[in-house]
Tab-separated table of N, CA, C and O in Angstrom:
chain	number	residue	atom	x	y	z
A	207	UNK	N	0.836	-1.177	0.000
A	207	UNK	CA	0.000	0.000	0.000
A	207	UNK	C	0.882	1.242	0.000
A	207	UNK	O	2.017	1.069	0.446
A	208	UNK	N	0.516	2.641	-0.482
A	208	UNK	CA	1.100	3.694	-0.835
A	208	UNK	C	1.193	4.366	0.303
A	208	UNK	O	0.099	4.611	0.812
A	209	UNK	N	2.091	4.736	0.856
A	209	UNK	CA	1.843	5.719	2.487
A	209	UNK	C	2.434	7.288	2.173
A	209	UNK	O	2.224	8.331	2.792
A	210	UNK	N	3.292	7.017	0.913
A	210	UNK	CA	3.724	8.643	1.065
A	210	UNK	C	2.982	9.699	0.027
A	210	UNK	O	2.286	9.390	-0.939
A	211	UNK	N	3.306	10.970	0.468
A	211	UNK	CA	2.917	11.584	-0.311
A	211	UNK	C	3.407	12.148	-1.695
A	211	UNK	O	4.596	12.210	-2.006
A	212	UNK	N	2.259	12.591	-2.570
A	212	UNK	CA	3.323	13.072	-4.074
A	212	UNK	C	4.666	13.285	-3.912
A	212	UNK	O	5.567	12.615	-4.417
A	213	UNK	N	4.799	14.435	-3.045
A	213	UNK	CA	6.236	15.128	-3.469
A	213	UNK	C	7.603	13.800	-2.708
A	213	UNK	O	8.545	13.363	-3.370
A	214	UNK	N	7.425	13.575	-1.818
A	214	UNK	CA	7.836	12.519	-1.680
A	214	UNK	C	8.045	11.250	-2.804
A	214	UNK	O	9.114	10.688	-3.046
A	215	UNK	N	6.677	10.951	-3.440
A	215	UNK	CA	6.687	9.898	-4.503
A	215	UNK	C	7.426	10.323	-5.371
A	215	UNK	O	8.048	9.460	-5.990
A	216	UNK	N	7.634	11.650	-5.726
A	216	UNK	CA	8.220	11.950	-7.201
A	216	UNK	C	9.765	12.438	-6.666
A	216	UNK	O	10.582	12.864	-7.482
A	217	UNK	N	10.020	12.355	-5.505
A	217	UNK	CA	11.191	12.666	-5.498
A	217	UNK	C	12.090	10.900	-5.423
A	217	UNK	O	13.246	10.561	-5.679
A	218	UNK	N	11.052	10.252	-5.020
A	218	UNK	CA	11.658	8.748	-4.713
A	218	UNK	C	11.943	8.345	-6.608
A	218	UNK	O	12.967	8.046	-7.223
A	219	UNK	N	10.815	8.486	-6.949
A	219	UNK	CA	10.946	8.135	-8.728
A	219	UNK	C	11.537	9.089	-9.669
A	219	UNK	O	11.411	8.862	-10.873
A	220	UNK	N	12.187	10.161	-9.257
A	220	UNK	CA	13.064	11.066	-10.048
A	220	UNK	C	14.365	10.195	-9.617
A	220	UNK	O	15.274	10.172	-10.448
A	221	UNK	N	14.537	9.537	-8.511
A	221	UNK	CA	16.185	9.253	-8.262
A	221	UNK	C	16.165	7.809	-8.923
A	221	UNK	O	17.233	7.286	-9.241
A	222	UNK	N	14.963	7.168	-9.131
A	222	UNK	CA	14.876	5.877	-9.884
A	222	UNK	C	15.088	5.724	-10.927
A	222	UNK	O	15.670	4.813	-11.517
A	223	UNK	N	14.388	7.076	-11.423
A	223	UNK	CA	14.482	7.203	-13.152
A	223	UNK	C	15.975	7.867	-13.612
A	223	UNK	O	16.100	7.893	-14.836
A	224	UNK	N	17.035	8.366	-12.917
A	224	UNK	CA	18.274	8.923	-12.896
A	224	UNK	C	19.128	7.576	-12.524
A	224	UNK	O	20.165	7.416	-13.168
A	225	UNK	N	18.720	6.410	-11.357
A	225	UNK	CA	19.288	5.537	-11.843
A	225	UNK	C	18.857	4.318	-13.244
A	225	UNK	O	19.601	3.397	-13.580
A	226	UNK	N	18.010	4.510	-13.641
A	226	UNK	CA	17.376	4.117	-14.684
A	226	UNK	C	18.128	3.904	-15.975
A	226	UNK	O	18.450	2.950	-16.683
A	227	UNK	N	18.305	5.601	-15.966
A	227	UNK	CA	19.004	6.283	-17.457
A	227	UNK	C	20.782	5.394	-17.206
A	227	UNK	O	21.428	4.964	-18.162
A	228	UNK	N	21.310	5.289	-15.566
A	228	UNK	CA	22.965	4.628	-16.302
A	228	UNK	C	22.542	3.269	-16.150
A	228	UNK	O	23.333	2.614	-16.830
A	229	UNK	N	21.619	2.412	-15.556
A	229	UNK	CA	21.756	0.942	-15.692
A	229	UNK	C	21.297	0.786	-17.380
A	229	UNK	O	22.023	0.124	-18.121
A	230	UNK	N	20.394	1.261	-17.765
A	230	UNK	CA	19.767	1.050	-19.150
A	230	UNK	C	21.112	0.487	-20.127
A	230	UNK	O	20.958	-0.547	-20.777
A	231	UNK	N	22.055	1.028	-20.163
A	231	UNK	CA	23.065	0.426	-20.488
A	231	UNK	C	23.502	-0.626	-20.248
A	231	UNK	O	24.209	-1.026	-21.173
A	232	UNK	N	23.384	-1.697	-18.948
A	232	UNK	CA	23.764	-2.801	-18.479
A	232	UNK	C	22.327	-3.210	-18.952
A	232	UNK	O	21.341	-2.473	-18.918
A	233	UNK	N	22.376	-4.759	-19.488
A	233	UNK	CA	20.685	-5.612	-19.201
A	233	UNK	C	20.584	-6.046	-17.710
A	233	UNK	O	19.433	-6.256	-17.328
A	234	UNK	N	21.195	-6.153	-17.149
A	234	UNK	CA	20.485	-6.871	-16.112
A	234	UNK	C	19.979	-5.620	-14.891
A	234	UNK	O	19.112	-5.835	-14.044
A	235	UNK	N	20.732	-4.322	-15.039
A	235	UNK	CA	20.111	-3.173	-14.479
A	235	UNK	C	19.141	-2.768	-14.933
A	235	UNK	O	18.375	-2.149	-14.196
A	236	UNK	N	18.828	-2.961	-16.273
A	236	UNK	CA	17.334	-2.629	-17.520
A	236	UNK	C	16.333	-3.482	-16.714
A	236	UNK	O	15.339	-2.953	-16.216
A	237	UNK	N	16.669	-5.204	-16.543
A	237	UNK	CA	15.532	-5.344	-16.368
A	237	UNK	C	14.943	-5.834	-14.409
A	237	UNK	O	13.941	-6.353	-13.917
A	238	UNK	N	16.221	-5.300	-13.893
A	238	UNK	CA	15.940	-4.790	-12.552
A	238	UNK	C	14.619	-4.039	-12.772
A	238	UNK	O	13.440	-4.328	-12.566
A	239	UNK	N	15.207	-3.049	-13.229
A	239	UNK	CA	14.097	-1.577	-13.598
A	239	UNK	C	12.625	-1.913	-13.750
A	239	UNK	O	11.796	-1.677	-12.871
A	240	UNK	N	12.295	-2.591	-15.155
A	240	UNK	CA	11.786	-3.330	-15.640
A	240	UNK	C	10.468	-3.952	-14.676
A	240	UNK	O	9.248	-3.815	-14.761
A	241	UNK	N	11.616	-4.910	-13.459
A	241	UNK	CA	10.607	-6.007	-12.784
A	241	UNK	C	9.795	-5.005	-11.979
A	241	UNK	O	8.568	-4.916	-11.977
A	242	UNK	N	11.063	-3.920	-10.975
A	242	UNK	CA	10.646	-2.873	-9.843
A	242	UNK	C	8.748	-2.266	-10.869
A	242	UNK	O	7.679	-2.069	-10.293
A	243	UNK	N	8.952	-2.170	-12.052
A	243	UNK	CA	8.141	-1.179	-12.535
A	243	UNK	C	7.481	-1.998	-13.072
A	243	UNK	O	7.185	-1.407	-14.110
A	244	UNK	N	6.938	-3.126	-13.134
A	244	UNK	CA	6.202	-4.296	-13.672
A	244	UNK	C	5.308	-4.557	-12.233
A	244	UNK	O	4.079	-4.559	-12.293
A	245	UNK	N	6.035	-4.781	-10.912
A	245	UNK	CA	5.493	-5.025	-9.685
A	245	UNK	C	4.314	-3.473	-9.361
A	245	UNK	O	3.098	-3.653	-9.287
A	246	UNK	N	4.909	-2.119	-9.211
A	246	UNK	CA	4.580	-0.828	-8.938
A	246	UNK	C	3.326	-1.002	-10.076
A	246	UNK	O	2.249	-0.561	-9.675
A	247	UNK	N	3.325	-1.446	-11.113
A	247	UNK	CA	1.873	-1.157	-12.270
A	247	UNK	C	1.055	-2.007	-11.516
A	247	UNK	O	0.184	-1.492	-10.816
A	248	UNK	N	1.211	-3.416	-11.545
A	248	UNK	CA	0.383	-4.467	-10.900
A	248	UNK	C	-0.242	-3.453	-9.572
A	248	UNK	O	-1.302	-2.838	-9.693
A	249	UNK	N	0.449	-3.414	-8.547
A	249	UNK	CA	-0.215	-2.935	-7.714
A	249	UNK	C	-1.163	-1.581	-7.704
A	249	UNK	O	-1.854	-1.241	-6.744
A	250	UNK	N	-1.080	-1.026	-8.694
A	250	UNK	CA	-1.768	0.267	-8.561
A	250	UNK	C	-2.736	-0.648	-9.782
A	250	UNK	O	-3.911	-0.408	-9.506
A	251	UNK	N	-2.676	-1.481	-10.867
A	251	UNK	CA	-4.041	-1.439	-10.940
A	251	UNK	C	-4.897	-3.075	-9.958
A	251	UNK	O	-5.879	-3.762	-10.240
A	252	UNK	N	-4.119	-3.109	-9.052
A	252	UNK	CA	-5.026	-3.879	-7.913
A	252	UNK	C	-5.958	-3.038	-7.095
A	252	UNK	O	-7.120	-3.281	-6.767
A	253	UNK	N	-5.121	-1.878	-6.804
A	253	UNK	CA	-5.903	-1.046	-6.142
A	253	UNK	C	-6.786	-0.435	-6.783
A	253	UNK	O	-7.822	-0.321	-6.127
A	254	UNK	N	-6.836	0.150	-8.106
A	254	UNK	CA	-7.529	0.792	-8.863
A	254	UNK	C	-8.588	-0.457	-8.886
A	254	UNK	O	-9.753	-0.270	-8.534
A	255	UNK	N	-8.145	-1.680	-9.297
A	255	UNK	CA	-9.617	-2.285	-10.030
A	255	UNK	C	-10.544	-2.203	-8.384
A	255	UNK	O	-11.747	-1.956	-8.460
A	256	UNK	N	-10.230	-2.312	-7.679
A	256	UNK	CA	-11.081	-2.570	-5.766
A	256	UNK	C	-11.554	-1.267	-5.797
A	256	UNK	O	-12.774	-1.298	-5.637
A	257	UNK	N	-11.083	0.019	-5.950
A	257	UNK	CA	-11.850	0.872	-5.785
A	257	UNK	C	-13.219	1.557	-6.780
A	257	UNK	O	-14.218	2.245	-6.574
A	258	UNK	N	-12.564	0.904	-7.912
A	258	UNK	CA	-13.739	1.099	-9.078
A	258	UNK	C	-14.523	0.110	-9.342
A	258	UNK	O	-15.664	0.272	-9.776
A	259	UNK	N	-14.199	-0.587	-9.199
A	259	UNK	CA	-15.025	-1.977	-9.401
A	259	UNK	C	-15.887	-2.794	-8.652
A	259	UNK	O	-16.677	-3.627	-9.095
A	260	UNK	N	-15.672	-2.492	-7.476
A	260	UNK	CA	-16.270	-2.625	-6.020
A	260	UNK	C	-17.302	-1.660	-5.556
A	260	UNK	O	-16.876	-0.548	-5.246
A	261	UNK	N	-18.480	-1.859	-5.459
A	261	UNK	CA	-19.375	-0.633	-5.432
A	261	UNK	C	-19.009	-0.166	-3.838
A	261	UNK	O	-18.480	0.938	-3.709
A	262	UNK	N	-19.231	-0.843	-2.826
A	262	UNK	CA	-18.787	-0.390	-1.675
A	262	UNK	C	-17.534	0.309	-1.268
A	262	UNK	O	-17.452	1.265	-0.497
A	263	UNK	N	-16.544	-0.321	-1.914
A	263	UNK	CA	-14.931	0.249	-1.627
A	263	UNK	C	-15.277	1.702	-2.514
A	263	UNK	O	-14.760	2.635	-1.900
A	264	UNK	N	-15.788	2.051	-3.413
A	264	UNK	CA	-15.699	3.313	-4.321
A	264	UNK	C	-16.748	4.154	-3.401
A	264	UNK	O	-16.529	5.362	-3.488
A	265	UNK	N	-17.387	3.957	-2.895
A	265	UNK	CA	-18.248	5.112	-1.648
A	265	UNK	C	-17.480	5.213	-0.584
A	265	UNK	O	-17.983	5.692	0.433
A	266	UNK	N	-16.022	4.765	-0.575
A	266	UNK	CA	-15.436	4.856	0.546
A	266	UNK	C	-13.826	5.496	0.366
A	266	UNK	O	-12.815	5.522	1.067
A	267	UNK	N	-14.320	6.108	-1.331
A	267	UNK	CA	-12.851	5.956	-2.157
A	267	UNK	C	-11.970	7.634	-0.855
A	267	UNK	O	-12.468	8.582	-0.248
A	268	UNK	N	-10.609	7.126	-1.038
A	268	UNK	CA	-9.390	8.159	-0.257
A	268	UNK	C	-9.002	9.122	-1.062
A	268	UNK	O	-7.861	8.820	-1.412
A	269	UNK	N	-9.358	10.250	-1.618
A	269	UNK	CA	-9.374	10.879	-2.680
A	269	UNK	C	-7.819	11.249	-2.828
A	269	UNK	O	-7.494	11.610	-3.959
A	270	UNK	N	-6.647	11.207	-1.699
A	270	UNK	CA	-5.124	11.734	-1.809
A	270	UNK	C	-4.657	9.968	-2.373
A	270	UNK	O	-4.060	9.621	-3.392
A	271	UNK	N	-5.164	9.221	-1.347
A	271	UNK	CA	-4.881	7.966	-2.309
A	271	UNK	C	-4.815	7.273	-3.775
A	271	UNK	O	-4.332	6.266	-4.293
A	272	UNK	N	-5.658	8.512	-4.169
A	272	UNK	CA	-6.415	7.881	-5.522
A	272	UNK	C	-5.203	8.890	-5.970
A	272	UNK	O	-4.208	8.302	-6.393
A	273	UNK	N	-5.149	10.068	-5.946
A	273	UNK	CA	-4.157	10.905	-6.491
A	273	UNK	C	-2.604	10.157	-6.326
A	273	UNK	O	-1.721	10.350	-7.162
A	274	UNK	N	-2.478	9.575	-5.529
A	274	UNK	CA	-0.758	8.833	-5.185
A	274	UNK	C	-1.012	7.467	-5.747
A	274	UNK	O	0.000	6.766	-5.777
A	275	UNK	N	-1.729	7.106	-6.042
A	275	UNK	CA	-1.713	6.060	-7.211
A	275	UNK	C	-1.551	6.002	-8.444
A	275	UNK	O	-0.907	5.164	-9.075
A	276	UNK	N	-2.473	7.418	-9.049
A	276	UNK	CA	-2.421	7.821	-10.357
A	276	UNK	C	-0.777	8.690	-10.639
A	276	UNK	O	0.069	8.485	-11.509
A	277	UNK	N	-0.791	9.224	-10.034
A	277	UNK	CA	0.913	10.202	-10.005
A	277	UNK	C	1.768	8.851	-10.192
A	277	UNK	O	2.623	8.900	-11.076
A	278	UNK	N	1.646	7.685	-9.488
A	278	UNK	CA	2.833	7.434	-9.427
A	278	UNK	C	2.904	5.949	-10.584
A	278	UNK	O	3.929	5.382	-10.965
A	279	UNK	N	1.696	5.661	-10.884
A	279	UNK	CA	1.161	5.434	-12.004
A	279	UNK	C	1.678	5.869	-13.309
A	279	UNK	O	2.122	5.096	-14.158
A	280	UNK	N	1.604	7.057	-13.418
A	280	UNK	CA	1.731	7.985	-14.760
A	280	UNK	C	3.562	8.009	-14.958
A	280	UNK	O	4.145	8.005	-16.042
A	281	UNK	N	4.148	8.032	-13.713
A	281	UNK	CA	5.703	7.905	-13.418
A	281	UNK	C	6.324	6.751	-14.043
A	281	UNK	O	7.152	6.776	-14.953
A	282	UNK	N	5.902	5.874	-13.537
A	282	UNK	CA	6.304	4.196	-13.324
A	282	UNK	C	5.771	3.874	-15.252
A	282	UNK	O	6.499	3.197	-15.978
A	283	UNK	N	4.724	4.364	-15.658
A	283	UNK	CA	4.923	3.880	-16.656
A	283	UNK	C	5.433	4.516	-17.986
A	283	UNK	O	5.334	4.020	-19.108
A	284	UNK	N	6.027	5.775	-17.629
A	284	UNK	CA	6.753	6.279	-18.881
A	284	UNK	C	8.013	5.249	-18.404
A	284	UNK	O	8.277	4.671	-19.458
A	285	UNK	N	8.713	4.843	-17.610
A	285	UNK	CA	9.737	4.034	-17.357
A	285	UNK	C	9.566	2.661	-17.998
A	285	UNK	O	10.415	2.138	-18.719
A	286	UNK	N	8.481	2.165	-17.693
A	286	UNK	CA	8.096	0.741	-18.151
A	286	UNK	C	6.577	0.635	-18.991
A	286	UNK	O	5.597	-0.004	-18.610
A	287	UNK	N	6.694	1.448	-20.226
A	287	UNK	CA	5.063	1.699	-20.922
A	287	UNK	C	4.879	-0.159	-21.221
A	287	UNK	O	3.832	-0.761	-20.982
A	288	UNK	N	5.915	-0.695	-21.676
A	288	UNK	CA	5.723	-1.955	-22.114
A	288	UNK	C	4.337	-3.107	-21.158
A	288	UNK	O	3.356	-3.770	-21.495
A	289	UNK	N	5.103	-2.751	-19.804
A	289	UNK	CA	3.730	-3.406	-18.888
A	289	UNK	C	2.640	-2.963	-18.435
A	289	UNK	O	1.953	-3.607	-17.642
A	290	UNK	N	2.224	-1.398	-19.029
A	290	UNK	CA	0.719	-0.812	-19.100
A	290	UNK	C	-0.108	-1.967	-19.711
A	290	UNK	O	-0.065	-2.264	-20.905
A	291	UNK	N	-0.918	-2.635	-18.716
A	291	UNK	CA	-2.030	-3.504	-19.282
A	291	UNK	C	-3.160	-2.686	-20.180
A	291	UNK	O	-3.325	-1.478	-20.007
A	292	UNK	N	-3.826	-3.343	-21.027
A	292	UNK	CA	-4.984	-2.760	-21.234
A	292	UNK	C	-6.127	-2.529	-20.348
A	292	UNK	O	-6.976	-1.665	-20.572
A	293	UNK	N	-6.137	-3.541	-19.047
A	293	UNK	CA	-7.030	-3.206	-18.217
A	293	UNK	C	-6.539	-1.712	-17.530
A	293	UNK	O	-7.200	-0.682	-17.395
A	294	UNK	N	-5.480	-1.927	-17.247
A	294	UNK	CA	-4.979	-0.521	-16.421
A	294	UNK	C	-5.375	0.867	-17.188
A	294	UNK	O	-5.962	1.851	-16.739
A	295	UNK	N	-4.807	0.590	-18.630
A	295	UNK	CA	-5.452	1.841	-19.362
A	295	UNK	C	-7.116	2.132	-19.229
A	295	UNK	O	-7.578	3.271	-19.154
A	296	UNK	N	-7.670	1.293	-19.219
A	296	UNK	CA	-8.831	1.048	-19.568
A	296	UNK	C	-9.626	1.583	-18.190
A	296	UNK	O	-10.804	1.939	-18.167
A	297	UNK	N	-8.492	1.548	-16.778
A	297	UNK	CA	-9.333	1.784	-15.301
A	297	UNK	C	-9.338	3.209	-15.511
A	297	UNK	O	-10.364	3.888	-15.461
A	298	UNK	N	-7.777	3.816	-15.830
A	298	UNK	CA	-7.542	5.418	-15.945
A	298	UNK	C	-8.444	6.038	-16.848
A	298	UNK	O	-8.849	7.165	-16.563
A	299	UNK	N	-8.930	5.329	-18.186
A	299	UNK	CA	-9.349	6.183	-18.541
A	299	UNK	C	-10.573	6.453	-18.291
A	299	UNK	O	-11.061	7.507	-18.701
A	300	UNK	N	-11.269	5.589	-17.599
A	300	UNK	CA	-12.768	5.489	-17.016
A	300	UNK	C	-12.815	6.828	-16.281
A	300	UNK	O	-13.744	7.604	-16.503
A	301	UNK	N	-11.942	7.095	-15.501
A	301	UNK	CA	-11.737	8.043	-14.183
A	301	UNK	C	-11.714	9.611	-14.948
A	301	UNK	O	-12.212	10.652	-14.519
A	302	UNK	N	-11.040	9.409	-16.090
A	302	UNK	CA	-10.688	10.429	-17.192
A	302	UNK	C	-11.341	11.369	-17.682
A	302	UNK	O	-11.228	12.582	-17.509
A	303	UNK	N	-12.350	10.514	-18.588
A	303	UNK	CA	-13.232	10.450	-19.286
A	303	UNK	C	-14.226	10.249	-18.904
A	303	UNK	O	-14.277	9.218	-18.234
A	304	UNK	N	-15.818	11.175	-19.088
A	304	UNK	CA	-16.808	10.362	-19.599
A	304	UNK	C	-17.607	10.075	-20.090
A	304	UNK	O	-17.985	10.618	-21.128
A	305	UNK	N	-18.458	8.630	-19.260
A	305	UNK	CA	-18.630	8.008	-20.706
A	305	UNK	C	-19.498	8.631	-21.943
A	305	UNK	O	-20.055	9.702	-21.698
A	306	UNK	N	-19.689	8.021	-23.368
A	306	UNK	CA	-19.651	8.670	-24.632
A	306	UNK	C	-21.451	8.637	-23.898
A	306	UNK	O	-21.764	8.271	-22.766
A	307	UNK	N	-22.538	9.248	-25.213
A	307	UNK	CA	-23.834	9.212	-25.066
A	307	UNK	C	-24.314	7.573	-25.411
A	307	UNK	O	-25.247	7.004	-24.845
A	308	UNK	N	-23.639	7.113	-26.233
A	308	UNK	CA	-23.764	5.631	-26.776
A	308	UNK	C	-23.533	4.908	-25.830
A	308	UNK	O	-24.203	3.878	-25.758
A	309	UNK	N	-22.715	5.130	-24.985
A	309	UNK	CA	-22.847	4.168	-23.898
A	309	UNK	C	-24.268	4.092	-22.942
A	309	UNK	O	-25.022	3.168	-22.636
A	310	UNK	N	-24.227	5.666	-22.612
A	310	UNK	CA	-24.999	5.841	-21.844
A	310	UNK	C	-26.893	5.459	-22.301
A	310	UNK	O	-27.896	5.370	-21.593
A	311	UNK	N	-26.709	5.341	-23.542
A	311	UNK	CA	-27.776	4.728	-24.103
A	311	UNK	C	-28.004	3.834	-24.488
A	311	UNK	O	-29.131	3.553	-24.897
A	312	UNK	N	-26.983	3.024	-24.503
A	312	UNK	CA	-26.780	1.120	-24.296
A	312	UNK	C	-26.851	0.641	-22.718
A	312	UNK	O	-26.756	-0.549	-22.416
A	313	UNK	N	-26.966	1.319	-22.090
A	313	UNK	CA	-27.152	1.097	-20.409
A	313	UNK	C	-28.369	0.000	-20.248
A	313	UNK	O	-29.358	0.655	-20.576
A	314	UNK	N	-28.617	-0.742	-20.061
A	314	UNK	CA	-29.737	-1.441	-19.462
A	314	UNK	C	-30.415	-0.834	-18.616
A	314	UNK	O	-29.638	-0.350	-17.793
A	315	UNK	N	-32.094	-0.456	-18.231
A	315	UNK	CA	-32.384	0.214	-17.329
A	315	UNK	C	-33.350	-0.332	-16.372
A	315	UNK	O	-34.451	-0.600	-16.854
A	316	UNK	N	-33.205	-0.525	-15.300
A	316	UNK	CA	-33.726	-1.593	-14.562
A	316	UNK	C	-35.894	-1.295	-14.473
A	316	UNK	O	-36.554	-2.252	-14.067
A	317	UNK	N	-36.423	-0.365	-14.761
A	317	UNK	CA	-37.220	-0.276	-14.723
A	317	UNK	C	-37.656	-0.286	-16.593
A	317	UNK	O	-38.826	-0.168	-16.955
């Protein structure tokens, strides 16, 4: 779970991404990088899918949480775009965006 805050987060992932830029040259520092930022995606869209996807957990959503997920989110994957899932894209952009009128008129309506 995420405990710190932005400026904190981006100062932890500015010194990651500075060691980033000299391992990139070595492979096995690349895919250090790589795993660190393969693990950091997974978990933010674990958390993302529980808070959106979960009707109860999302009436209960941590609104600085949601912000230190997405920040560090948006960080982690200019480093590693390769392991942006499509679900992950697909949670952000829900949050983003919304939805088109076509959706909203393909809705099923319970009455």
């Amino acid at each position: 779970e995420f405990s710190s805050n932005v400026p904190l987060t981006n100062a932890l992932l500015q010194a990651l991404m500075k060691v980033a830029k000299h391992v990139r040259k070595n492979e096995e520092g690349q895919a250090k990088v790589n795993d660190f930022g393969k693990l950091i995606l997974q978990k933010c869209q674990v958390w993302l899918s529980e808070m959106l996807l979960t009707p109860t957990a999302a009436q209960d959503i941590n609104e600085d949480k949601l912000i230190s997920h997405l920040f560090t989110l948006g960080e982690v994957a200019q480093l590693c775009p390769a392991h942006v899932t499509e679900q992950l894209f697909l949670l952000v952009q829900s949050l983003l965006l919304p939805p088109s009128d076509s959706q909203i008129s393909n809705r099923k309506h319970p009455f």
